[in-house]
Amino acid sequence: MRKTVVILLIISVICIAFAAIFVKLSEAPASIISMYRMMFASILLTPIVFKYRRELTKPTRREWGALIIAGLFLAMHFGFWFASLHLTSVASSTVILALQPIAAMVGAFLVYRERVSAKVAFSVFVSFFGVVIISWGDFSFTDLSAIAGNMLSFLGVITVVCYFMIGQNSVRNLTHWVYSFIVFGIAGFFLLIYNMATRTDLFMYPPKEWGLFLLLAIFPTIAHVIFNYLLNEVSPTTISMAMLLEPVGASILAFFLLSEHLDIYQIFGGIIVLFGVYFFLLSQRKRKYMES
């Protein structure tokens, strides 16, 4: 692997790791943070999408329906995850979020009846066991907020997997940029409706909050741009494995910037979860190699 590729992977992981920190630093409601994260990201993608503007007329009525549903699930994902970060630690929330590839495989089995090997079943069991350990450490009869935060993070996993499954199987004639532009905008619109329905203040926030909203859109968008560029250099599995470093990076940043300390349950449970996801991704790569 070339040195430039390694550097770009490191930059992208750091960009994603900062997302959780920005949410923690914000005092705005999770639905507001999520809304502006989506809206600003869609605006940032506009110059790139302008190049592919002809694609905006390609989706059929059925595909537009899928895009709307995908946008709804994406809005729910960010709403759940950002809310979880206000209740539980960065380490617990981001480690649970790393279960996405395993949850996607389980979803494919339930919906499309795709075969699940013994290795995949083992990785699911290991990862779930790690989540149980993390939640056990967060459990308290006097304060259940951390447990609620962990559950919200897990709901964030389920909704983002639904978002990916709907998009990947229903809309095939759009580039990643146009697809992201559309669903980001739709997600932002759904969150706008939610905030208006709940009478959540849309604008009266200090400059610090607006800066955090913008940073939340910029940093992950930079990571997405890098990941799309690196797909020409490395395999998607390599990128997926690099993303496993996000919980590690986010936890380190939280330690220095937010003074969050890791207890033994979070460390041990987090290692088990990441091992389970790593084992899953490794088995998937080997399976694809055998099939090719």
PDB file of C-alpha atoms in Angstrom:
ATOM      1  CA  MET A   1       0.000   0.000   0.000  1.00  0.00           C
ATOM      2  CA  ARG A   2       1.417   3.359  -1.049  1.00  0.00           C
ATOM      3  CA  LYS A   3       2.350   5.896   1.619  1.00  0.00           C
ATOM      4  CA  THR A   4      -0.136   8.421   0.200  1.00  0.00           C
ATOM      5  CA  VAL A   5      -2.989   5.932   0.588  1.00  0.00           C
ATOM      6  CA  VAL A   6      -2.082   5.260   4.221  1.00  0.00           C
ATOM      7  CA  ILE A   7      -1.962   8.996   4.973  1.00  0.00           C
ATOM      8  CA  LEU A   8      -5.357   9.546   3.341  1.00  0.00           C
ATOM      9  CA  LEU A   9      -6.864   6.657   5.310  1.00  0.00           C
ATOM     10  CA  ILE A  10      -5.545   8.155   8.547  1.00  0.00           C
ATOM     11  CA  ILE A  11      -6.948  11.596   7.656  1.00  0.00           C
ATOM     12  CA  SER A  12     -10.366  10.130   6.827  1.00  0.00           C
ATOM     13  CA  VAL A  13     -10.538   8.159  10.095  1.00  0.00           C
ATOM     14  CA  ILE A  14      -9.607  11.274  12.089  1.00  0.00           C
ATOM     15  CA  CYS A  15     -12.300  13.290  10.268  1.00  0.00           C
ATOM     16  CA  ILE A  16     -14.972  10.735  11.136  1.00  0.00           C
ATOM     17  CA  ALA A  17     -13.731  10.385  14.726  1.00  0.00           C
ATOM     18  CA  PHE A  18     -14.216  14.124  15.269  1.00  0.00           C
ATOM     19  CA  ALA A  19     -17.936  13.866  14.439  1.00  0.00           C
ATOM     20  CA  ALA A  20     -18.794  12.367  17.839  1.00  0.00           C
ATOM     21  CA  ILE A  21     -16.716  15.040  19.589  1.00  0.00           C
ATOM     22  CA  PHE A  22     -18.556  17.864  17.834  1.00  0.00           C
ATOM     23  CA  VAL A  23     -21.915  16.375  18.852  1.00  0.00           C
ATOM     24  CA  LYS A  24     -20.748  16.093  22.465  1.00  0.00           C
ATOM     25  CA  LEU A  25     -19.609  19.713  22.459  1.00  0.00           C
ATOM     26  CA  SER A  26     -22.960  20.925  21.115  1.00  0.00           C
ATOM     27  CA  GLU A  27     -25.758  21.828  23.502  1.00  0.00           C
ATOM     28  CA  ALA A  28     -28.413  21.958  20.778  1.00  0.00           C
ATOM     29  CA  PRO A  29     -31.147  19.280  20.553  1.00  0.00           C
ATOM     30  CA  ALA A  30     -30.090  16.127  18.706  1.00  0.00           C
ATOM     31  CA  SER A  31     -32.773  16.667  16.048  1.00  0.00           C
ATOM     32  CA  ILE A  32     -31.414  20.159  15.297  1.00  0.00           C
ATOM     33  CA  ILE A  33     -27.817  18.948  15.096  1.00  0.00           C
ATOM     34  CA  SER A  34     -28.910  16.145  12.770  1.00  0.00           C
ATOM     35  CA  MET A  35     -30.952  18.482  10.570  1.00  0.00           C
ATOM     36  CA  TYR A  36     -28.158  20.961   9.962  1.00  0.00           C
ATOM     37  CA  ARG A  37     -25.611  18.144   9.571  1.00  0.00           C
ATOM     38  CA  MET A  38     -27.706  16.813   6.661  1.00  0.00           C
ATOM     39  CA  MET A  39     -28.609  20.172   5.122  1.00  0.00           C
ATOM     40  CA  PHE A  40     -25.098  21.596   5.208  1.00  0.00           C
ATOM     41  CA  ALA A  41     -23.615  18.344   3.844  1.00  0.00           C
ATOM     42  CA  SER A  42     -26.076  18.449   0.935  1.00  0.00           C
ATOM     43  CA  ILE A  43     -25.080  22.056   0.206  1.00  0.00           C
ATOM     44  CA  LEU A  44     -21.382  21.141   0.334  1.00  0.00           C
ATOM     45  CA  LEU A  45     -21.966  18.415  -2.267  1.00  0.00           C
ATOM     46  CA  THR A  46     -23.723  20.820  -4.658  1.00  0.00           C
ATOM     47  CA  PRO A  47     -20.573  21.788  -6.677  1.00  0.00           C
ATOM     48  CA  ILE A  48     -19.744  18.099  -7.241  1.00  0.00           C
ATOM     49  CA  VAL A  49     -23.341  17.197  -8.095  1.00  0.00           C
ATOM     50  CA  PHE A  50     -23.521  20.044 -10.618  1.00  0.00           C
ATOM     51  CA  LYS A  51     -21.126  18.021 -12.778  1.00  0.00           C
ATOM     52  CA  TYR A  52     -23.573  15.090 -12.710  1.00  0.00           C
ATOM     53  CA  ARG A  53     -26.764  17.195 -12.794  1.00  0.00           C
ATOM     54  CA  ARG A  54     -28.232  15.195 -15.716  1.00  0.00           C
ATOM     55  CA  GLU A  55     -28.581  12.233 -13.327  1.00  0.00           C
ATOM     56  CA  LEU A  56     -31.195  14.103 -11.291  1.00  0.00           C
ATOM     57  CA  THR A  57     -33.760  13.292 -13.992  1.00  0.00           C
ATOM     58  CA  LYS A  58     -32.890   9.571 -14.139  1.00  0.00           C
ATOM     59  CA  PRO A  59     -34.725   8.115 -11.101  1.00  0.00           C
ATOM     60  CA  THR A  60     -38.108   6.558 -11.834  1.00  0.00           C
ATOM     61  CA  ARG A  61     -41.164   7.142  -9.639  1.00  0.00           C
ATOM     62  CA  ARG A  62     -40.419   3.880  -7.833  1.00  0.00           C
ATOM     63  CA  GLU A  63     -36.792   4.918  -7.283  1.00  0.00           C
ATOM     64  CA  TRP A  64     -37.866   8.311  -5.933  1.00  0.00           C
ATOM     65  CA  GLY A  65     -40.034   6.436  -3.451  1.00  0.00           C
ATOM     66  CA  ALA A  66     -36.998   4.404  -2.384  1.00  0.00           C
ATOM     67  CA  LEU A  67     -34.917   7.583  -2.074  1.00  0.00           C
ATOM     68  CA  ILE A  68     -37.539   9.177   0.168  1.00  0.00           C
ATOM     69  CA  ILE A  69     -37.699   6.110   2.429  1.00  0.00           C
ATOM     70  CA  ALA A  70     -33.887   5.912   2.507  1.00  0.00           C
ATOM     71  CA  GLY A  71     -33.744   9.589   3.484  1.00  0.00           C
ATOM     72  CA  LEU A  72     -36.229   8.953   6.293  1.00  0.00           C
ATOM     73  CA  PHE A  73     -34.101   6.119   7.700  1.00  0.00           C
ATOM     74  CA  LEU A  74     -30.973   8.273   7.410  1.00  0.00           C
ATOM     75  CA  ALA A  75     -32.704  11.053   9.362  1.00  0.00           C
ATOM     76  CA  MET A  76     -33.659   8.534  12.043  1.00  0.00           C
ATOM     77  CA  HIS A  77     -30.085   7.189  12.133  1.00  0.00           C
ATOM     78  CA  PHE A  78     -28.521  10.562  12.891  1.00  0.00           C
ATOM     79  CA  GLY A  79     -31.310  11.490  15.274  1.00  0.00           C
ATOM     80  CA  PHE A  80     -30.806   8.292  17.302  1.00  0.00           C
ATOM     81  CA  TRP A  81     -27.007   8.399  17.227  1.00  0.00           C
ATOM     82  CA  PHE A  82     -26.645  12.082  18.109  1.00  0.00           C
ATOM     83  CA  ALA A  83     -29.167  11.634  20.939  1.00  0.00           C
ATOM     84  CA  SER A  84     -27.157   8.656  22.219  1.00  0.00           C
ATOM     85  CA  LEU A  85     -24.022  10.775  22.455  1.00  0.00           C
ATOM     86  CA  HIS A  86     -25.827  13.107  24.876  1.00  0.00           C
ATOM     87  CA  LEU A  87     -26.604  10.161  27.156  1.00  0.00           C
ATOM     88  CA  THR A  88     -23.670   7.756  26.981  1.00  0.00           C
ATOM     89  CA  SER A  89     -19.923   7.985  26.426  1.00  0.00           C
ATOM     90  CA  VAL A  90     -18.262   8.509  23.052  1.00  0.00           C
ATOM     91  CA  ALA A  91     -16.527   5.126  23.424  1.00  0.00           C
ATOM     92  CA  SER A  92     -19.716   3.146  24.068  1.00  0.00           C
ATOM     93  CA  SER A  93     -21.731   4.887  21.354  1.00  0.00           C
ATOM     94  CA  THR A  94     -19.119   4.656  18.588  1.00  0.00           C
ATOM     95  CA  VAL A  95     -18.177   1.049  19.378  1.00  0.00           C
ATOM     96  CA  ILE A  96     -21.820  -0.031  19.141  1.00  0.00           C
ATOM     97  CA  LEU A  97     -22.082   1.901  15.861  1.00  0.00           C
ATOM     98  CA  ALA A  98     -19.227  -0.238  14.523  1.00  0.00           C
ATOM     99  CA  LEU A  99     -21.685  -3.147  14.392  1.00  0.00           C
ATOM    100  CA  GLN A 100     -23.046  -1.827  11.071  1.00  0.00           C
ATOM    101  CA  PRO A 101     -21.479  -4.460   8.766  1.00  0.00           C
ATOM    102  CA  ILE A 102     -22.655  -7.327  10.974  1.00  0.00           C
ATOM    103  CA  ALA A 103     -26.159  -5.870  11.289  1.00  0.00           C
ATOM    104  CA  ALA A 104     -26.213  -5.527   7.489  1.00  0.00           C
ATOM    105  CA  MET A 105     -25.391  -9.221   7.109  1.00  0.00           C
ATOM    106  CA  VAL A 106     -28.143 -10.178   9.573  1.00  0.00           C
ATOM    107  CA  GLY A 107     -30.567  -7.936   7.689  1.00  0.00           C
ATOM    108  CA  ALA A 108     -29.622  -9.547   4.373  1.00  0.00           C
ATOM    109  CA  PHE A 109     -30.280 -12.958   5.913  1.00  0.00           C
ATOM    110  CA  LEU A 110     -33.703 -11.960   7.276  1.00  0.00           C
ATOM    111  CA  VAL A 111     -34.858 -10.061   4.174  1.00  0.00           C
ATOM    112  CA  TYR A 112     -33.113 -11.818   1.282  1.00  0.00           C
ATOM    113  CA  ARG A 113     -32.423 -15.191   2.929  1.00  0.00           C
ATOM    114  CA  GLU A 114     -28.710 -14.934   2.171  1.00  0.00           C
ATOM    115  CA  ARG A 115     -26.702 -17.794   3.629  1.00  0.00           C
ATOM    116  CA  VAL A 116     -24.863 -17.153   6.884  1.00  0.00           C
ATOM    117  CA  SER A 117     -21.720 -19.177   7.478  1.00  0.00           C
ATOM    118  CA  ALA A 118     -20.534 -20.488  10.847  1.00  0.00           C
ATOM    119  CA  LYS A 119     -17.780 -17.846  10.867  1.00  0.00           C
ATOM    120  CA  VAL A 120     -20.315 -15.054  10.386  1.00  0.00           C
ATOM    121  CA  ALA A 121     -22.534 -16.495  13.136  1.00  0.00           C
ATOM    122  CA  PHE A 122     -19.489 -16.629  15.412  1.00  0.00           C
ATOM    123  CA  SER A 123     -18.574 -12.995  14.694  1.00  0.00           C
ATOM    124  CA  VAL A 124     -22.170 -11.924  15.432  1.00  0.00           C
ATOM    125  CA  PHE A 125     -22.113 -13.772  18.763  1.00  0.00           C
ATOM    126  CA  VAL A 126     -18.726 -12.318  19.743  1.00  0.00           C
ATOM    127  CA  SER A 127     -19.747  -8.754  18.870  1.00  0.00           C
ATOM    128  CA  PHE A 128     -23.068  -9.037  20.687  1.00  0.00           C
ATOM    129  CA  PHE A 129     -21.256 -10.364  23.744  1.00  0.00           C
ATOM    130  CA  GLY A 130     -18.982  -7.304  23.639  1.00  0.00           C
ATOM    131  CA  VAL A 131     -21.988  -4.966  23.528  1.00  0.00           C
ATOM    132  CA  VAL A 132     -23.487  -6.771  26.542  1.00  0.00           C
ATOM    133  CA  ILE A 133     -20.244  -6.201  28.489  1.00  0.00           C
ATOM    134  CA  ILE A 134     -20.222  -2.489  27.593  1.00  0.00           C
ATOM    135  CA  SER A 135     -23.877  -2.121  28.629  1.00  0.00           C
ATOM    136  CA  TRP A 136     -23.265  -4.099  31.832  1.00  0.00           C
ATOM    137  CA  GLY A 137     -20.590  -1.603  32.804  1.00  0.00           C
ATOM    138  CA  ASP A 138     -22.985   1.279  32.081  1.00  0.00           C
ATOM    139  CA  PHE A 139     -25.851  -0.269  34.074  1.00  0.00           C
ATOM    140  CA  SER A 140     -26.941   1.463  37.236  1.00  0.00           C
ATOM    141  CA  PHE A 141     -30.227   1.278  39.155  1.00  0.00           C
ATOM    142  CA  THR A 142     -29.930   4.995  39.939  1.00  0.00           C
ATOM    143  CA  ASP A 143     -28.961   6.233  36.470  1.00  0.00           C
ATOM    144  CA  LEU A 144     -30.161   4.422  33.372  1.00  0.00           C
ATOM    145  CA  SER A 145     -29.270   7.218  30.944  1.00  0.00           C
ATOM    146  CA  ALA A 146     -26.132   5.425  29.693  1.00  0.00           C
ATOM    147  CA  ILE A 147     -28.135   2.269  28.955  1.00  0.00           C
ATOM    148  CA  ALA A 148     -30.701   4.394  27.095  1.00  0.00           C
ATOM    149  CA  GLY A 149     -27.831   5.980  25.157  1.00  0.00           C
ATOM    150  CA  ASN A 150     -26.495   2.545  24.214  1.00  0.00           C
ATOM    151  CA  MET A 151     -29.954   1.486  23.022  1.00  0.00           C
ATOM    152  CA  LEU A 152     -30.275   4.648  20.933  1.00  0.00           C
ATOM    153  CA  SER A 153     -26.874   3.955  19.383  1.00  0.00           C
ATOM    154  CA  PHE A 154     -28.034   0.430  18.506  1.00  0.00           C
ATOM    155  CA  LEU A 155     -31.213   1.862  16.949  1.00  0.00           C
ATOM    156  CA  GLY A 156     -28.870   4.097  14.955  1.00  0.00           C
ATOM    157  CA  VAL A 157     -27.181   0.946  13.653  1.00  0.00           C
ATOM    158  CA  ILE A 158     -30.505  -0.636  12.626  1.00  0.00           C
ATOM    159  CA  THR A 159     -31.750   2.479  10.831  1.00  0.00           C
ATOM    160  CA  VAL A 160     -28.501   3.095   8.932  1.00  0.00           C
ATOM    161  CA  VAL A 161     -28.494  -0.541   7.784  1.00  0.00           C
ATOM    162  CA  CYS A 162     -32.067  -0.059   6.513  1.00  0.00           C
ATOM    163  CA  TYR A 163     -30.853   3.085   4.732  1.00  0.00           C
ATOM    164  CA  PHE A 164     -28.027   1.193   3.021  1.00  0.00           C
ATOM    165  CA  MET A 165     -30.177  -1.815   2.092  1.00  0.00           C
ATOM    166  CA  ILE A 166     -32.903   0.315   0.520  1.00  0.00           C
ATOM    167  CA  GLY A 167     -30.464   2.478  -1.424  1.00  0.00           C
ATOM    168  CA  GLN A 168     -28.168  -0.265  -2.662  1.00  0.00           C
ATOM    169  CA  ASN A 169     -31.000  -2.496  -3.845  1.00  0.00           C
ATOM    170  CA  SER A 170     -33.440   0.088  -5.240  1.00  0.00           C
ATOM    171  CA  VAL A 171     -31.374   2.848  -6.862  1.00  0.00           C
ATOM    172  CA  ARG A 172     -28.616   1.700  -9.193  1.00  0.00           C
ATOM    173  CA  ASN A 173     -28.344   4.383 -11.870  1.00  0.00           C
ATOM    174  CA  LEU A 174     -27.003   7.226  -9.715  1.00  0.00           C
ATOM    175  CA  THR A 175     -23.426   8.022  -8.784  1.00  0.00           C
ATOM    176  CA  HIS A 176     -22.594   8.060  -5.087  1.00  0.00           C
ATOM    177  CA  TRP A 177     -22.407  11.868  -5.116  1.00  0.00           C
ATOM    178  CA  VAL A 178     -25.879  12.405  -6.564  1.00  0.00           C
ATOM    179  CA  TYR A 179     -27.382   9.704  -4.364  1.00  0.00           C
ATOM    180  CA  SER A 180     -25.847  11.245  -1.218  1.00  0.00           C
ATOM    181  CA  PHE A 181     -26.911  14.746  -2.267  1.00  0.00           C
ATOM    182  CA  ILE A 182     -30.530  13.640  -2.671  1.00  0.00           C
ATOM    183  CA  VAL A 183     -30.884  11.524   0.475  1.00  0.00           C
ATOM    184  CA  PHE A 184     -29.026  14.074   2.619  1.00  0.00           C
ATOM    185  CA  GLY A 185     -31.475  16.733   1.459  1.00  0.00           C
ATOM    186  CA  ILE A 186     -34.482  14.467   2.043  1.00  0.00           C
ATOM    187  CA  ALA A 187     -33.210  13.513   5.505  1.00  0.00           C
ATOM    188  CA  GLY A 188     -32.745  17.181   6.364  1.00  0.00           C
ATOM    189  CA  PHE A 189     -36.291  17.896   5.176  1.00  0.00           C
ATOM    190  CA  PHE A 190     -37.764  15.130   7.355  1.00  0.00           C
ATOM    191  CA  LEU A 191     -35.853  16.458  10.361  1.00  0.00           C
ATOM    192  CA  LEU A 192     -37.099  19.961   9.580  1.00  0.00           C
ATOM    193  CA  ILE A 193     -40.687  18.690   9.644  1.00  0.00           C
ATOM    194  CA  TYR A 194     -40.015  16.900  12.944  1.00  0.00           C
ATOM    195  CA  ASN A 195     -38.496  20.014  14.527  1.00  0.00           C
ATOM    196  CA  MET A 196     -41.372  22.180  13.342  1.00  0.00           C
ATOM    197  CA  ALA A 197     -43.940  19.655  14.619  1.00  0.00           C
ATOM    198  CA  THR A 198     -42.273  19.552  18.040  1.00  0.00           C
ATOM    199  CA  ARG A 199     -41.842  23.348  17.998  1.00  0.00           C
ATOM    200  CA  THR A 200     -38.091  23.064  18.423  1.00  0.00           C
ATOM    201  CA  ASP A 201     -36.309  26.372  17.886  1.00  0.00           C
ATOM    202  CA  LEU A 202     -34.682  26.364  14.434  1.00  0.00           C
ATOM    203  CA  PHE A 203     -32.473  29.451  14.469  1.00  0.00           C
ATOM    204  CA  MET A 204     -31.782  30.969  17.891  1.00  0.00           C
ATOM    205  CA  TYR A 205     -28.409  29.362  18.577  1.00  0.00           C
ATOM    206  CA  PRO A 206     -25.081  31.029  19.454  1.00  0.00           C
ATOM    207  CA  PRO A 207     -22.224  31.244  16.906  1.00  0.00           C
ATOM    208  CA  LYS A 208     -20.471  28.309  18.617  1.00  0.00           C
ATOM    209  CA  GLU A 209     -23.383  26.006  17.745  1.00  0.00           C
ATOM    210  CA  TRP A 210     -23.493  27.130  14.110  1.00  0.00           C
ATOM    211  CA  GLY A 211     -19.777  26.473  13.892  1.00  0.00           C
ATOM    212  CA  LEU A 212     -20.286  22.947  15.249  1.00  0.00           C
ATOM    213  CA  PHE A 213     -23.162  22.314  12.797  1.00  0.00           C
ATOM    214  CA  LEU A 214     -20.873  23.304   9.928  1.00  0.00           C
ATOM    215  CA  LEU A 215     -17.925  21.270  11.201  1.00  0.00           C
ATOM    216  CA  LEU A 216     -20.207  18.239  11.538  1.00  0.00           C
ATOM    217  CA  ALA A 217     -21.016  18.559   7.856  1.00  0.00           C
ATOM    218  CA  ILE A 218     -17.474  19.323   6.676  1.00  0.00           C
ATOM    219  CA  PHE A 219     -15.421  16.643   8.421  1.00  0.00           C
ATOM    220  CA  PRO A 220     -17.518  13.547   7.529  1.00  0.00           C
ATOM    221  CA  THR A 221     -17.980  14.912   3.987  1.00  0.00           C
ATOM    222  CA  ILE A 222     -14.197  15.149   3.610  1.00  0.00           C
ATOM    223  CA  ALA A 223     -13.968  11.532   4.785  1.00  0.00           C
ATOM    224  CA  HIS A 224     -16.560  10.439   2.213  1.00  0.00           C
ATOM    225  CA  VAL A 225     -14.660  12.232  -0.552  1.00  0.00           C
ATOM    226  CA  ILE A 226     -11.431  10.493   0.483  1.00  0.00           C
ATOM    227  CA  PHE A 227     -13.116   7.078   0.723  1.00  0.00           C
ATOM    228  CA  ASN A 228     -14.581   7.462  -2.764  1.00  0.00           C
ATOM    229  CA  TYR A 229     -11.176   8.436  -4.135  1.00  0.00           C
ATOM    230  CA  LEU A 230      -9.471   5.507  -2.384  1.00  0.00           C
ATOM    231  CA  LEU A 231     -11.888   2.992  -3.926  1.00  0.00           C
ATOM    232  CA  ASN A 232      -9.715   3.364  -7.035  1.00  0.00           C
ATOM    233  CA  GLU A 233      -6.650   2.361  -4.982  1.00  0.00           C
ATOM    234  CA  VAL A 234      -7.794  -0.213  -2.394  1.00  0.00           C
ATOM    235  CA  SER A 235     -10.682  -2.640  -1.841  1.00  0.00           C
ATOM    236  CA  PRO A 236     -13.905  -1.685  -0.003  1.00  0.00           C
ATOM    237  CA  THR A 237     -12.936  -4.229   2.674  1.00  0.00           C
ATOM    238  CA  THR A 238      -9.724  -2.312   3.375  1.00  0.00           C
ATOM    239  CA  ILE A 239     -11.715   0.872   3.846  1.00  0.00           C
ATOM    240  CA  SER A 240     -14.220  -0.950   6.089  1.00  0.00           C
ATOM    241  CA  MET A 241     -11.400  -2.248   8.262  1.00  0.00           C
ATOM    242  CA  ALA A 242      -9.852   1.217   8.462  1.00  0.00           C
ATOM    243  CA  MET A 243     -13.201   2.543   9.705  1.00  0.00           C
ATOM    244  CA  LEU A 244     -12.914   0.170  12.673  1.00  0.00           C
ATOM    245  CA  LEU A 245     -10.376   2.656  13.983  1.00  0.00           C
ATOM    246  CA  GLU A 246     -13.120   5.288  14.358  1.00  0.00           C
ATOM    247  CA  PRO A 247     -14.176   4.189  17.876  1.00  0.00           C
ATOM    248  CA  VAL A 248     -10.520   4.078  18.912  1.00  0.00           C
ATOM    249  CA  GLY A 249      -9.817   7.541  17.520  1.00  0.00           C
ATOM    250  CA  ALA A 250     -13.034   8.982  18.942  1.00  0.00           C
ATOM    251  CA  SER A 251     -12.278   7.533  22.397  1.00  0.00           C
ATOM    252  CA  ILE A 252      -8.755   9.004  22.371  1.00  0.00           C
ATOM    253  CA  LEU A 253     -10.097  12.405  21.314  1.00  0.00           C
ATOM    254  CA  ALA A 254     -12.804  12.210  24.006  1.00  0.00           C
ATOM    255  CA  PHE A 255     -10.148  11.460  26.628  1.00  0.00           C
ATOM    256  CA  PHE A 256      -8.098  14.553  25.764  1.00  0.00           C
ATOM    257  CA  LEU A 257     -10.854  16.980  24.711  1.00  0.00           C
ATOM    258  CA  LEU A 258     -13.792  15.947  26.893  1.00  0.00           C
ATOM    259  CA  SER A 259     -11.991  14.318  29.841  1.00  0.00           C
ATOM    260  CA  GLU A 260     -13.937  11.089  29.306  1.00  0.00           C
ATOM    261  CA  HIS A 261     -12.270   8.106  30.938  1.00  0.00           C
ATOM    262  CA  LEU A 262     -12.670   4.492  29.885  1.00  0.00           C
ATOM    263  CA  ASP A 263     -13.631   1.899  32.482  1.00  0.00           C
ATOM    264  CA  ILE A 264     -12.628  -1.747  32.295  1.00  0.00           C
ATOM    265  CA  TYR A 265     -16.009  -2.784  30.842  1.00  0.00           C
ATOM    266  CA  GLN A 266     -15.753  -0.298  27.956  1.00  0.00           C
ATOM    267  CA  ILE A 267     -12.163  -1.300  27.180  1.00  0.00           C
ATOM    268  CA  PHE A 268     -12.772  -5.050  27.359  1.00  0.00           C
ATOM    269  CA  GLY A 269     -16.197  -4.921  25.674  1.00  0.00           C
ATOM    270  CA  GLY A 270     -14.939  -2.560  22.982  1.00  0.00           C
ATOM    271  CA  ILE A 271     -12.011  -4.850  22.148  1.00  0.00           C
ATOM    272  CA  ILE A 272     -14.389  -7.806  21.859  1.00  0.00           C
ATOM    273  CA  VAL A 273     -16.798  -5.896  19.580  1.00  0.00           C
ATOM    274  CA  LEU A 274     -13.994  -4.711  17.308  1.00  0.00           C
ATOM    275  CA  PHE A 275     -12.512  -8.213  17.192  1.00  0.00           C
ATOM    276  CA  GLY A 276     -15.898  -9.628  16.191  1.00  0.00           C
ATOM    277  CA  VAL A 277     -16.363  -7.044  13.426  1.00  0.00           C
ATOM    278  CA  TYR A 278     -12.771  -7.507  12.247  1.00  0.00           C
ATOM    279  CA  PHE A 279     -13.222 -11.297  12.125  1.00  0.00           C
ATOM    280  CA  PHE A 280     -16.459 -10.795  10.166  1.00  0.00           C
ATOM    281  CA  LEU A 281     -14.830  -8.484   7.594  1.00  0.00           C
ATOM    282  CA  LEU A 282     -11.859 -10.824   7.268  1.00  0.00           C
ATOM    283  CA  SER A 283     -14.114 -13.822   6.630  1.00  0.00           C
ATOM    284  CA  GLN A 284     -16.062 -11.829   4.029  1.00  0.00           C
ATOM    285  CA  ARG A 285     -12.860 -10.910   2.206  1.00  0.00           C
ATOM    286  CA  LYS A 286     -11.737 -14.537   2.165  1.00  0.00           C
ATOM    287  CA  ARG A 287     -15.151 -15.642   0.875  1.00  0.00           C
ATOM    288  CA  LYS A 288     -15.022 -13.155  -2.004  1.00  0.00           C
ATOM    289  CA  TYR A 289     -11.499 -14.288  -2.826  1.00  0.00           C
ATOM    290  CA  MET A 290     -12.632 -17.919  -2.976  1.00  0.00           C
ATOM    291  CA  GLU A 291     -15.594 -16.988  -5.205  1.00  0.00           C
ATOM    292  CA  SER A 292     -13.444 -14.979  -7.652  1.00  0.00           C
TER     293      SER A 292
END
